[in-house]
Coordinates of C-alpha atoms and ligand atoms in Angstrom, one line a residue:
X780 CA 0.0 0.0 0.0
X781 CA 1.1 3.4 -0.7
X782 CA 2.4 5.4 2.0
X783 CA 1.5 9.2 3.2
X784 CA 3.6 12.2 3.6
X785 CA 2.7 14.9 5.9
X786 CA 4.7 18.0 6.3
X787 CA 5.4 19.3 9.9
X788 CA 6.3 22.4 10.9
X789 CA 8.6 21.9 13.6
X790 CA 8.7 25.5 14.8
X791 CA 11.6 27.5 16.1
X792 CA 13.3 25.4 18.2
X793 CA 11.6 25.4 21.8
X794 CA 10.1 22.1 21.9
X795 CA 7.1 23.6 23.6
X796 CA 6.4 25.2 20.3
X797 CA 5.8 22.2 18.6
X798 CA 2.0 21.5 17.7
X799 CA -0.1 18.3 19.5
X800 CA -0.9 17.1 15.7
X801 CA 2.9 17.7 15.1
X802 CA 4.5 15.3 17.5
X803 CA 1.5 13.3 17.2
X804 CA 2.8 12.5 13.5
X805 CA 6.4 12.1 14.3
X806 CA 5.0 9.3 16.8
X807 CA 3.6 7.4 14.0
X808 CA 6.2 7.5 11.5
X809 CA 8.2 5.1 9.8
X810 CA 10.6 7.7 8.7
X811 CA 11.5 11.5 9.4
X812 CA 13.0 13.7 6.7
X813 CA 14.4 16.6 8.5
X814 CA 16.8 19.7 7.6
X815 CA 19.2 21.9 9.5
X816 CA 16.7 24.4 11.1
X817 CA 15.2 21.3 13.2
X818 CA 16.4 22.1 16.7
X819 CA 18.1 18.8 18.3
X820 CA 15.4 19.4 21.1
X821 CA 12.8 18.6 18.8
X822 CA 14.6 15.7 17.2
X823 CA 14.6 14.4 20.7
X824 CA 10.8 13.9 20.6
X825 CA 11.4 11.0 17.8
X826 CA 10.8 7.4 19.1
X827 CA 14.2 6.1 18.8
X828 CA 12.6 3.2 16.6
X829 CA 12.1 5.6 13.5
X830 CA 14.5 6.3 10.8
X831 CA 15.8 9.4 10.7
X832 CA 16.7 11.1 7.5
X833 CA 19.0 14.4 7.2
X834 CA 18.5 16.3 4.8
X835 CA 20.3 19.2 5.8
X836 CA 23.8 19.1 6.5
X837 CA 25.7 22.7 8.2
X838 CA 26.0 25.1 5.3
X839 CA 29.1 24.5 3.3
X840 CA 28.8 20.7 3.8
X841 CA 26.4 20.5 0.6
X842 CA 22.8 20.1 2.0
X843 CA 20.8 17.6 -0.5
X844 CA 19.7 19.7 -3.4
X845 CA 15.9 20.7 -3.1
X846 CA 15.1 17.9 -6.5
X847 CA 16.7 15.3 -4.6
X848 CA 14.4 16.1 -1.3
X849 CA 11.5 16.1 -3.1
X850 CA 12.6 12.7 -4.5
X851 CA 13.3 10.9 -1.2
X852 CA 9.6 11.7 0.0
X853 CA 8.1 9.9 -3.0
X854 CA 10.4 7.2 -3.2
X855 CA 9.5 6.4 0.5
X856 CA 5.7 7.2 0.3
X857 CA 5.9 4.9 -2.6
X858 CA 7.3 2.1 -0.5
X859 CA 4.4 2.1 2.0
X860 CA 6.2 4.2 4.4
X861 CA 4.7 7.3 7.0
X862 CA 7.0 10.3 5.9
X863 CA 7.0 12.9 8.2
X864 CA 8.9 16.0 6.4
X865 CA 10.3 18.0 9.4
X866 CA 10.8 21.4 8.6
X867 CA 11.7 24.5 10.9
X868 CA 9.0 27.2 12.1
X869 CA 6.1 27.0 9.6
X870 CA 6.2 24.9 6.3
X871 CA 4.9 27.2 4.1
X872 CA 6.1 30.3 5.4
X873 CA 9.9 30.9 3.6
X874 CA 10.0 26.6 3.9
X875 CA 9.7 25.3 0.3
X876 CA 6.7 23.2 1.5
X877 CA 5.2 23.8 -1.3
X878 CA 8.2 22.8 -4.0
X879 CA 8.1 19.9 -1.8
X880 CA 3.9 19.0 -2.3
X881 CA 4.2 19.2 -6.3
X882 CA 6.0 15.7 -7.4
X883 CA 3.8 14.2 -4.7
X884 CA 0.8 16.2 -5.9
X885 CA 1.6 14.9 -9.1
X886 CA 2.2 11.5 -8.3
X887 CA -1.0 11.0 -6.5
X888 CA 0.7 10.5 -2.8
X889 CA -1.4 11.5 -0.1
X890 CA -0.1 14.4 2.3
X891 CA -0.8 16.8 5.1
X892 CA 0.1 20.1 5.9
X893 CA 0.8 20.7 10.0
X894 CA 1.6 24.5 10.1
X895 CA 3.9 25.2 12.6
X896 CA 4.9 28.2 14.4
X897 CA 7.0 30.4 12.6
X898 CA 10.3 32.2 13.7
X899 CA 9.0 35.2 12.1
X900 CA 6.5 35.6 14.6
X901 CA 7.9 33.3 17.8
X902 CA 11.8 34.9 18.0
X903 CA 10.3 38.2 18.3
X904 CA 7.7 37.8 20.9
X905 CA 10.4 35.5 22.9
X906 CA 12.7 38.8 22.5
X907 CA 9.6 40.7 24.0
X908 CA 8.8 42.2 21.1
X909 CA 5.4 42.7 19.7
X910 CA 5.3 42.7 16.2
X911 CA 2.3 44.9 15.8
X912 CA 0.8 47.7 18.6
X913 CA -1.6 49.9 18.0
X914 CA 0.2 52.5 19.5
X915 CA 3.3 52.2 16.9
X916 CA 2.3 50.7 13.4
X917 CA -1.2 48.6 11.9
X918 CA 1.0 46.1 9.7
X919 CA 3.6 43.4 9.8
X920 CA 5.3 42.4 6.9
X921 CA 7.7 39.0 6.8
X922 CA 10.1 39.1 3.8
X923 CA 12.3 37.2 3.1
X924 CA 16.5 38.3 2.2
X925 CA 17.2 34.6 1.0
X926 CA 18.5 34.7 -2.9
X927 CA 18.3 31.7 -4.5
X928 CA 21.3 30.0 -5.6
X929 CA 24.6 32.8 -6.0
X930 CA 22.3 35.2 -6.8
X931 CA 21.5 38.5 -4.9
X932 CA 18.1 39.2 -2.6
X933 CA 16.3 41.8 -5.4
X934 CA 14.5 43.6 -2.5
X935 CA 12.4 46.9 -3.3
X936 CA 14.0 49.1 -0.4
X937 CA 12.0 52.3 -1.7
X938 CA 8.7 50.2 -1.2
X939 CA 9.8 48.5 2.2
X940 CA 10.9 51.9 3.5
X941 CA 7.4 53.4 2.6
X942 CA 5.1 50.5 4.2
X943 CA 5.3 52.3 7.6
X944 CA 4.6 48.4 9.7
X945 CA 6.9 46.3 11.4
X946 CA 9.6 44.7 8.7
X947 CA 11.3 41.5 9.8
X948 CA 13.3 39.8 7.5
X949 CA 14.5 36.4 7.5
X950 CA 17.9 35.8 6.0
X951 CA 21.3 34.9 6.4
X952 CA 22.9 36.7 9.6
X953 CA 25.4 38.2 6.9
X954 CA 22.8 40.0 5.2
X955 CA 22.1 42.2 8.3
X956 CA 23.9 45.3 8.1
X957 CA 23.3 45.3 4.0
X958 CA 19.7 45.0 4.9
X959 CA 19.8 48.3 7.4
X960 CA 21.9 50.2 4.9
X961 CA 19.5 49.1 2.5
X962 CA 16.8 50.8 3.8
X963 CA 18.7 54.1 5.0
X964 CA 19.7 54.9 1.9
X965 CA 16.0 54.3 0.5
X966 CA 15.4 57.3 3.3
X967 CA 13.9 55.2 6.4
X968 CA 15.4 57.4 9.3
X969 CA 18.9 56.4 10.8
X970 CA 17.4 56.2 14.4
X971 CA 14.5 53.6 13.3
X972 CA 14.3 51.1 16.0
X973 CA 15.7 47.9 15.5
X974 CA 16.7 44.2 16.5
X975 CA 18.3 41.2 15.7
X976 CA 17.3 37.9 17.2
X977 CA 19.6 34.7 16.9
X978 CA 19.0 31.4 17.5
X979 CA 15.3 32.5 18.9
X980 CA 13.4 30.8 21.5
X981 CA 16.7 28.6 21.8
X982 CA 18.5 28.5 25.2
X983 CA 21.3 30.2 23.5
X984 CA 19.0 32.9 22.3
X985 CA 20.7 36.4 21.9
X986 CA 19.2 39.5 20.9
X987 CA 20.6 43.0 20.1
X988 CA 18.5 46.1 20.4
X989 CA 19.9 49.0 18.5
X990 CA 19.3 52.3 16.0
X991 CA 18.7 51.0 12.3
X992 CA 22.0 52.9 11.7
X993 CA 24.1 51.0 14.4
X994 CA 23.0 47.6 12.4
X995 CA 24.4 49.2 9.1
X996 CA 28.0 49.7 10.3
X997 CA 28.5 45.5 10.6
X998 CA 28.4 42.7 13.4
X999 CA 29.0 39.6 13.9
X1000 CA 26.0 37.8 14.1
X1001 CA 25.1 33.6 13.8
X1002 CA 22.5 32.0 12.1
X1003 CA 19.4 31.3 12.6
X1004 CA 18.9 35.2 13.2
X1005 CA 16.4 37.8 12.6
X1006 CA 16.1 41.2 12.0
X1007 CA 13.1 43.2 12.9
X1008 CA 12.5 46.8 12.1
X1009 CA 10.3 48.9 13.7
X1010 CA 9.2 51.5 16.6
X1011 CA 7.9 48.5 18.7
X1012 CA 11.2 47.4 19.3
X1013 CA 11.6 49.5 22.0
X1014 CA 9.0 47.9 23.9
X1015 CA 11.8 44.8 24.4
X1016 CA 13.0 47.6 27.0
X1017 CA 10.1 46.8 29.0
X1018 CA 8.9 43.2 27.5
X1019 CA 11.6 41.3 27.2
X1020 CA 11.0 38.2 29.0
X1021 CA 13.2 35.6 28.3
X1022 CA 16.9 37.6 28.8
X1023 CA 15.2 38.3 32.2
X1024 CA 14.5 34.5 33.2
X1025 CA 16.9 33.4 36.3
X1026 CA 19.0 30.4 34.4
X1027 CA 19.0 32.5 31.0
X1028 CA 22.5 31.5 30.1
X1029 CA 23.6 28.8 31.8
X1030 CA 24.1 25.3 30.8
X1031 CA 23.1 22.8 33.7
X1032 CA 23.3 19.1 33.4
X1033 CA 20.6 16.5 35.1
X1034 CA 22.0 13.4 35.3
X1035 CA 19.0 11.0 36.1
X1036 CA 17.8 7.9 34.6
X1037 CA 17.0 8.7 30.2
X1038 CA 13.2 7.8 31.4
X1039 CA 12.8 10.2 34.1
X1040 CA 14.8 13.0 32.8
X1041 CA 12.2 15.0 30.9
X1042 CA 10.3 16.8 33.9
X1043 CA 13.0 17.9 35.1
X1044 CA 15.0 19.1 32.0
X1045 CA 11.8 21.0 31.2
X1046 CA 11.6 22.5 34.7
X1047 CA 15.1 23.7 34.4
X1048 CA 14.4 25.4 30.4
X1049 CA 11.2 26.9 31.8
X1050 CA 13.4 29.0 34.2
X1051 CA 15.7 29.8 30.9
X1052 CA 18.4 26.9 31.5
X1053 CA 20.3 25.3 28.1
X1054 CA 19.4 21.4 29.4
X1055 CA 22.3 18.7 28.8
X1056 CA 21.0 15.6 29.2
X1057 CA 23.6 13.1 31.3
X1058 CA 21.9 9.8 32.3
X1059 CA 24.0 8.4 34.4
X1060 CA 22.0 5.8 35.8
X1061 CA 19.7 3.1 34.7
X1062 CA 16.7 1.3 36.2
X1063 CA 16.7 -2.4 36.1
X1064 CA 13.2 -3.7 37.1
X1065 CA 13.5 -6.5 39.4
X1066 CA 11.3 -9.7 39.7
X1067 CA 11.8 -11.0 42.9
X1068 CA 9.0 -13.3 44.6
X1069 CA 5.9 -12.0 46.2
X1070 CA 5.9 -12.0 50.3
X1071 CA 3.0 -13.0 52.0
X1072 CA 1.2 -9.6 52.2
X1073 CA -1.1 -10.5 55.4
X1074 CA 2.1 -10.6 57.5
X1075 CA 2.5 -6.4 57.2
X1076 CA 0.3 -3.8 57.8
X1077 CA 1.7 -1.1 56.0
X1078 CA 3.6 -0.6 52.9
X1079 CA 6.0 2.2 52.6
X1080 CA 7.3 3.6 49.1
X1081 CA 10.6 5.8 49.3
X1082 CA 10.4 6.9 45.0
X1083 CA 8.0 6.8 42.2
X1084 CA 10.3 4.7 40.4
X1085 CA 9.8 2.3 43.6
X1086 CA 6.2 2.4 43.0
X1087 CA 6.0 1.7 39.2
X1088 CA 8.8 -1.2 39.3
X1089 CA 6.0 -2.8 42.5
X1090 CA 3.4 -2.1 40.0
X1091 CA 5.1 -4.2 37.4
X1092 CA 5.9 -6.7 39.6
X1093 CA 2.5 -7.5 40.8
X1094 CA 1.3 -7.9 36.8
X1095 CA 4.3 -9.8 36.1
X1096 CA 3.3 -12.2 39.2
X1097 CA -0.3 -13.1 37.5
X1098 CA -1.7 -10.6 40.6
X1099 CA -3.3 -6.9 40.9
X1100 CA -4.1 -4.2 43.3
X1101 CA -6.0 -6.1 45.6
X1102 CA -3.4 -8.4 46.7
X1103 CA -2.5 -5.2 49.0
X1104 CA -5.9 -3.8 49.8
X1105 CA -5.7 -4.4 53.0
X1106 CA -2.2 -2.8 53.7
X1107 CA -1.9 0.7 54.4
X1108 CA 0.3 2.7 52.4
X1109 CA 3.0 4.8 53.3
X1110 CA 4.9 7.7 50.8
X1111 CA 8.0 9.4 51.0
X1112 CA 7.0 12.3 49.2
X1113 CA 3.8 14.1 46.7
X1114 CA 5.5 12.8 43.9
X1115 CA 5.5 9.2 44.9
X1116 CA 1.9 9.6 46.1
X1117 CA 1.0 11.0 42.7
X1118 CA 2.9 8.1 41.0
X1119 CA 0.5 5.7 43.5
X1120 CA -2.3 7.2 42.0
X1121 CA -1.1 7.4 38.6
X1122 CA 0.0 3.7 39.0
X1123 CA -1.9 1.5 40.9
X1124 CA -5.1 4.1 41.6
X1125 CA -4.1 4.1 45.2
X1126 CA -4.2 6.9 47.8
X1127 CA -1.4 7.3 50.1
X1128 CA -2.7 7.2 53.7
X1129 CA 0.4 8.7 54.9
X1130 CA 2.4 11.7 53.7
X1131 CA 5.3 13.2 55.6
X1132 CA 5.5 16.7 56.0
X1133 CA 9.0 16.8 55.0
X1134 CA 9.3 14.5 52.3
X1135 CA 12.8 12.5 52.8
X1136 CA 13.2 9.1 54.3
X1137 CA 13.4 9.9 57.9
X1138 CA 10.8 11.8 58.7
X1139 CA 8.5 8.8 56.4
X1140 CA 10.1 6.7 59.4
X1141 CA 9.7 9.6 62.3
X1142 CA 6.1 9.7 60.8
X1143 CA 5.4 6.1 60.8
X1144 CA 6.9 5.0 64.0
X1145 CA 4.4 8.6 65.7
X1146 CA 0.7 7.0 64.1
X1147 CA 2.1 3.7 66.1
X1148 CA 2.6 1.5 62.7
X1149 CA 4.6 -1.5 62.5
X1150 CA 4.8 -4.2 60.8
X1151 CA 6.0 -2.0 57.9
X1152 CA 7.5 -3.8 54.1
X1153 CA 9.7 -1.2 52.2
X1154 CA 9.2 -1.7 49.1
X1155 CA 11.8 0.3 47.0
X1156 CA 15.7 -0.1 45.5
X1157 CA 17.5 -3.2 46.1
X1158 CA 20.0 -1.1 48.3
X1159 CA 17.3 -1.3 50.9
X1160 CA 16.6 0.9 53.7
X1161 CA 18.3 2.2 56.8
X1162 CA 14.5 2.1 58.7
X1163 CA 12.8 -0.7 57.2
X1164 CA 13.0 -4.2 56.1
X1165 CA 13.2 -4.1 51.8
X1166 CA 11.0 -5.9 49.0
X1167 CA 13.7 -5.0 46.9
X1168 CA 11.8 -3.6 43.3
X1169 CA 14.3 -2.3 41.0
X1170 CA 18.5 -2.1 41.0
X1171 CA 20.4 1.2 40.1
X1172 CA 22.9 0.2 37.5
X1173 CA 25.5 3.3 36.9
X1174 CA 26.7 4.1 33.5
X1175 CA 29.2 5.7 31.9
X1176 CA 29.3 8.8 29.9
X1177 CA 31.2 9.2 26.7
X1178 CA 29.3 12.1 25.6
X1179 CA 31.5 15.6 25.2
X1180 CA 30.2 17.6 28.3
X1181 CA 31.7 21.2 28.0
X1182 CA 31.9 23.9 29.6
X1183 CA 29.2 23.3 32.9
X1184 CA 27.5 25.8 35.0
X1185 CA 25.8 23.2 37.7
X1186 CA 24.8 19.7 37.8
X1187 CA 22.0 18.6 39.2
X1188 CA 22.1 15.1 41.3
X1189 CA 18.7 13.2 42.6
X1190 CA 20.9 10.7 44.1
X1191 CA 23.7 9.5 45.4
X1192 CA 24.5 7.0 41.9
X1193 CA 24.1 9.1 39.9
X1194 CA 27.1 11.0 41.2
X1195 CA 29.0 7.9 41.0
X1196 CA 28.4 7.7 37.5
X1197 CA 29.1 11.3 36.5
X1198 CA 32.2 11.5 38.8
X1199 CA 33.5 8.6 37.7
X1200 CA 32.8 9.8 33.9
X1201 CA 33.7 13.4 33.9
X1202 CA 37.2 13.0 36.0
X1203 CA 38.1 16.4 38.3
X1204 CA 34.9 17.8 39.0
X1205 CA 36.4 20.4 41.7
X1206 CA 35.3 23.6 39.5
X1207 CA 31.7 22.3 38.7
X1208 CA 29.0 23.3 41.1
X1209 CA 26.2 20.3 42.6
X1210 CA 22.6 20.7 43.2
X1211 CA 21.6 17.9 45.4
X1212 CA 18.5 16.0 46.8
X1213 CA 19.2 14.5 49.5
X1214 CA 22.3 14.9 52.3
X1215 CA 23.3 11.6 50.9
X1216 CA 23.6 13.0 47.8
X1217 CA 25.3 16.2 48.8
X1218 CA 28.2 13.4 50.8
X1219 CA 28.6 11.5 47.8
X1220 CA 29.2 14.6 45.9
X1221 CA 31.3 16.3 49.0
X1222 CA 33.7 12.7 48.9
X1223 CA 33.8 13.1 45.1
X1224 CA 35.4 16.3 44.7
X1225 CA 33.0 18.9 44.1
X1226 CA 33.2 21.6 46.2
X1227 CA 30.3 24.2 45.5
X1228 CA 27.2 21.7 46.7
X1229 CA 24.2 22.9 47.3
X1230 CA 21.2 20.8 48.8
X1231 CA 17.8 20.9 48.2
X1232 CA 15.5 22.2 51.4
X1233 CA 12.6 19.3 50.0
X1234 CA 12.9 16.4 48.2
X1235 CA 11.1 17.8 45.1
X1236 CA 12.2 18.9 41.6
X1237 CA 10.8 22.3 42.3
X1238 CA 12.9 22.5 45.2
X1239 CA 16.4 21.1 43.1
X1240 CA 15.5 23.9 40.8
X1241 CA 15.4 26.7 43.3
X1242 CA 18.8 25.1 44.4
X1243 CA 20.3 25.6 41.3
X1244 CA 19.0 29.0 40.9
X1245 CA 20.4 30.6 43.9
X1246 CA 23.8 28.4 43.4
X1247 CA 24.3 30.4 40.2
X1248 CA 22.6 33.9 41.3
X1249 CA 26.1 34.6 43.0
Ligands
SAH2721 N1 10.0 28.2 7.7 C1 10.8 28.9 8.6 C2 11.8 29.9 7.9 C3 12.7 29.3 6.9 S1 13.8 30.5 6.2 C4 10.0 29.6 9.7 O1 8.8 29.7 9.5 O2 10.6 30.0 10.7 C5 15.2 30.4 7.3 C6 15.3 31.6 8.1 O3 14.4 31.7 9.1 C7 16.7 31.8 8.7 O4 17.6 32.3 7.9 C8 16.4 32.8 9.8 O5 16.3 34.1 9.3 C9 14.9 32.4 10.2 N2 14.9 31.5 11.4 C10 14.5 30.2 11.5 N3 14.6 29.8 12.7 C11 15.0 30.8 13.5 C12 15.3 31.0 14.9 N4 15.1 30.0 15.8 N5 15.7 32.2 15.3 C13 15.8 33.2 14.5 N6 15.6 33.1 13.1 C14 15.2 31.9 12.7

């Protein structure tokens, strides 16, 4: 059977800006076609078990010509296959979507279009910049400074200094101060407002706020950048959001297990933080044999991962839920009481106030429980007797790490594994759930620790903003 192609706008780069329908499609491809503008956040979001195709080696390293492109979508429609075509910011909008619908068109291969958001739009309002106020202009116009192959952008300055609405261009960074002289010479005043935007909505984003004229004398700017022209640039004086976020900057590294590294990752890049994913540890699910329940009372869970490795266990033994309904049940913390729910559709019936292991036991041993199972990580518990669920396996780390602002530690193996990956970690600074944590990271070198006051992600996260405030 013929396959279908459907063309996704991936957007500018913050995987939050991706569309529902858009990672919906990536989820049910077979393949993705995807080009240079695709930011490695969003390429994240493919299941590892679909081909990837690129499309769109770094400029200079001969990107596949446009023919050939179109080419590789048919050829793989026409072998049954679900193309997604990845593109950056919208499709249609400066993409070549549409070059890219005509062989198919032709061909009788079914496609959709998934607009996405476009940069034109997304890396000003991310600078703080609105493109249109009523205040300052009633128009926005999006051209485009791209020339096709050697040729020269023919651009009618006389006409683009006369519209009178916001201009923002999208072009090579090198184009920039031809662009602003561009326009001055076709008489738009020297002082126009104006700002260039690279790598929008990116960590790394940078923006530069300056007279029209200032752009004309040269910069050094890097692609992907815009540049918007226009009195409501100014208002980034008052707007601008995202150079104002507490982590904007800094590149922080969370080193938990691959599965449960995405809440916190996008904690840390809500509060402006360039993410760098470092599993160091790995979950191995462990099958040991079911006690005899009626012998406890109460059931205590010290992580989520605790509770979903039980949960597993109790399917894998042929049983369910109710071989526990008569326990009570005991959780270190909200998020392990959530992951109870989520789980098992079980309510903790007790919650510490502090949520770490020995107030769980200071708790439990104040209501008068005993008779208490631990059920949680084969390296057991200093309070309780263990059902030992899962097994921390540390791994190493061959990835290139760079230049670190802080890493972030949820326990005490995964400082093992980093430490024993990255070598002399004396300059890096540690924020740390847990006080084991902090004396694993203390005995391995680091010397800048901070810990956590609660045994939350939100909690790591203020760590590691007032560990890089000073
Ligand atoms: N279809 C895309 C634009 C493709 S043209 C969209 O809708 O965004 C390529 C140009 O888009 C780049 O040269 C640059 O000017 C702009 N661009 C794309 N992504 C960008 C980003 N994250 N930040 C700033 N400019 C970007």
């Amino acid at each position: 059977m013929m396959g279908k192609v459907t063309l996704v706008g991936a957007g500018p780069g913050d995987p939050g800006l991706l569309t529902l329908r858009g990672l919906e499609a990536m989820r049910e491809a077979d393949v993705v076609v995807f080009d240079r503008l695709v930011s490695g956040e969003i390429l994240q979001l493919i299941p590892n078990s679909v081909r990837r195709v690129n499309v769109g080696k770094e400029s200079g390293n001969h990107p596949v010509p446009q023919g050939e492109i179109n080419r590789i979508l048919l050829d793989e429609a026409l072998a049954g296959n679900n193309v997604v075509r990845l593109k950056g910011g919208d499709p249609f909008l400066f993409g070549r979507g549409g070059e890219e619908l005509e062989l198919l068109a032709r061909s009788g291969v079914a496609f959709e279009v998934v607009p996405g958001i476009t940069s034109a739009l997304a890396a000003p309002a991310y600078a703080g910049i609105p493109v249109t106020h009523r205040d300052y202009c009633n128009g926005v116009h999006v051209v485009t400074a791209h020339a096709g192959e050697g040729k020269a952008p023919q651009l009618d300055f006389a006409t683009l200094a006369r519209l009178g609405g916001t201009l923002v261009f999208l072009m090579g960074s090198t184009a920039i101060a031809r662009l602003a002289a561009g326009l001055i010479d076709a008489g738009m005043s020297a002082e126009t407002p104006a700002a260039v935007v690279e790598h929008g909505t990116r960590p790394n984003q940078r923006k530069t706020l300056a007279a029209l004229s200032d752009f004309a004398k040269g910069g050094t700017f890097e692609s992907p950048a815009i540049l918007v022209v226009g009195a409501v640039c100014e208002l980034s004086r008052d707007f601008d959001w995202f150079s104002a976020l507490p982590l904007k900057g800094r590149r922080v590294a969370v080193t938990r297990s691959a599965e449960l590294l995405g809440r916190l990752s996008a904690m840390l890049r809500r509060l402006g933080a360039e993410v760098v994913a470092i599993p160091c540890i790995e979950t191995e699910y462990l099958t040991p044999e079911l006690p005899d329940f009626a012998e406890y009372e109460w059931l205590a869970f010290t992580s989520p991962t605790g509770v979903r490795a039980f949960a597993k266990l109790l399917e894998s033994s042929g049983r369910d839920v109710r071989a526990i309904a008569a326990l009570r049940l005991a959780a270190v913390g909200a998020a392990t009481a959530r992951e109870l729910y989520d789980s098992l559709r079980v309510r903790a019936d007790y919650v510490p106030e502090r949520f770490n292991s020995d107030s769980l036991a200071d708790g439990l041993a104040a209501l008068g429980a005993s008779r208490i199972l631990h059920v949680g990580a084969e390296s057991g518990s200093p309070h309780f007797s263990t059902l030992p669920v899962y097994r921390t396996i540390t791994l190493s780390v061959d990835a290139e790490l760079g230049t670190l602002d802080c890493v972030c530690f949820t326990g005490a193996s995964t400082v093992r594994g980093f430490a024993d990956s990255y070598g002399d970690v004396t300059t890096l600074r540690a924020a740390c759930i847990g006080a084991s944590t902090a004396a694993e990271a203390e005995l391995r070198g680091f010397r800048n620790i901070a810990i956590a006051a609660d045994a939350t992600l939100e909690s790591l996260c203020d760590a590691v903003t007032t560990l890089l405030k000073e």
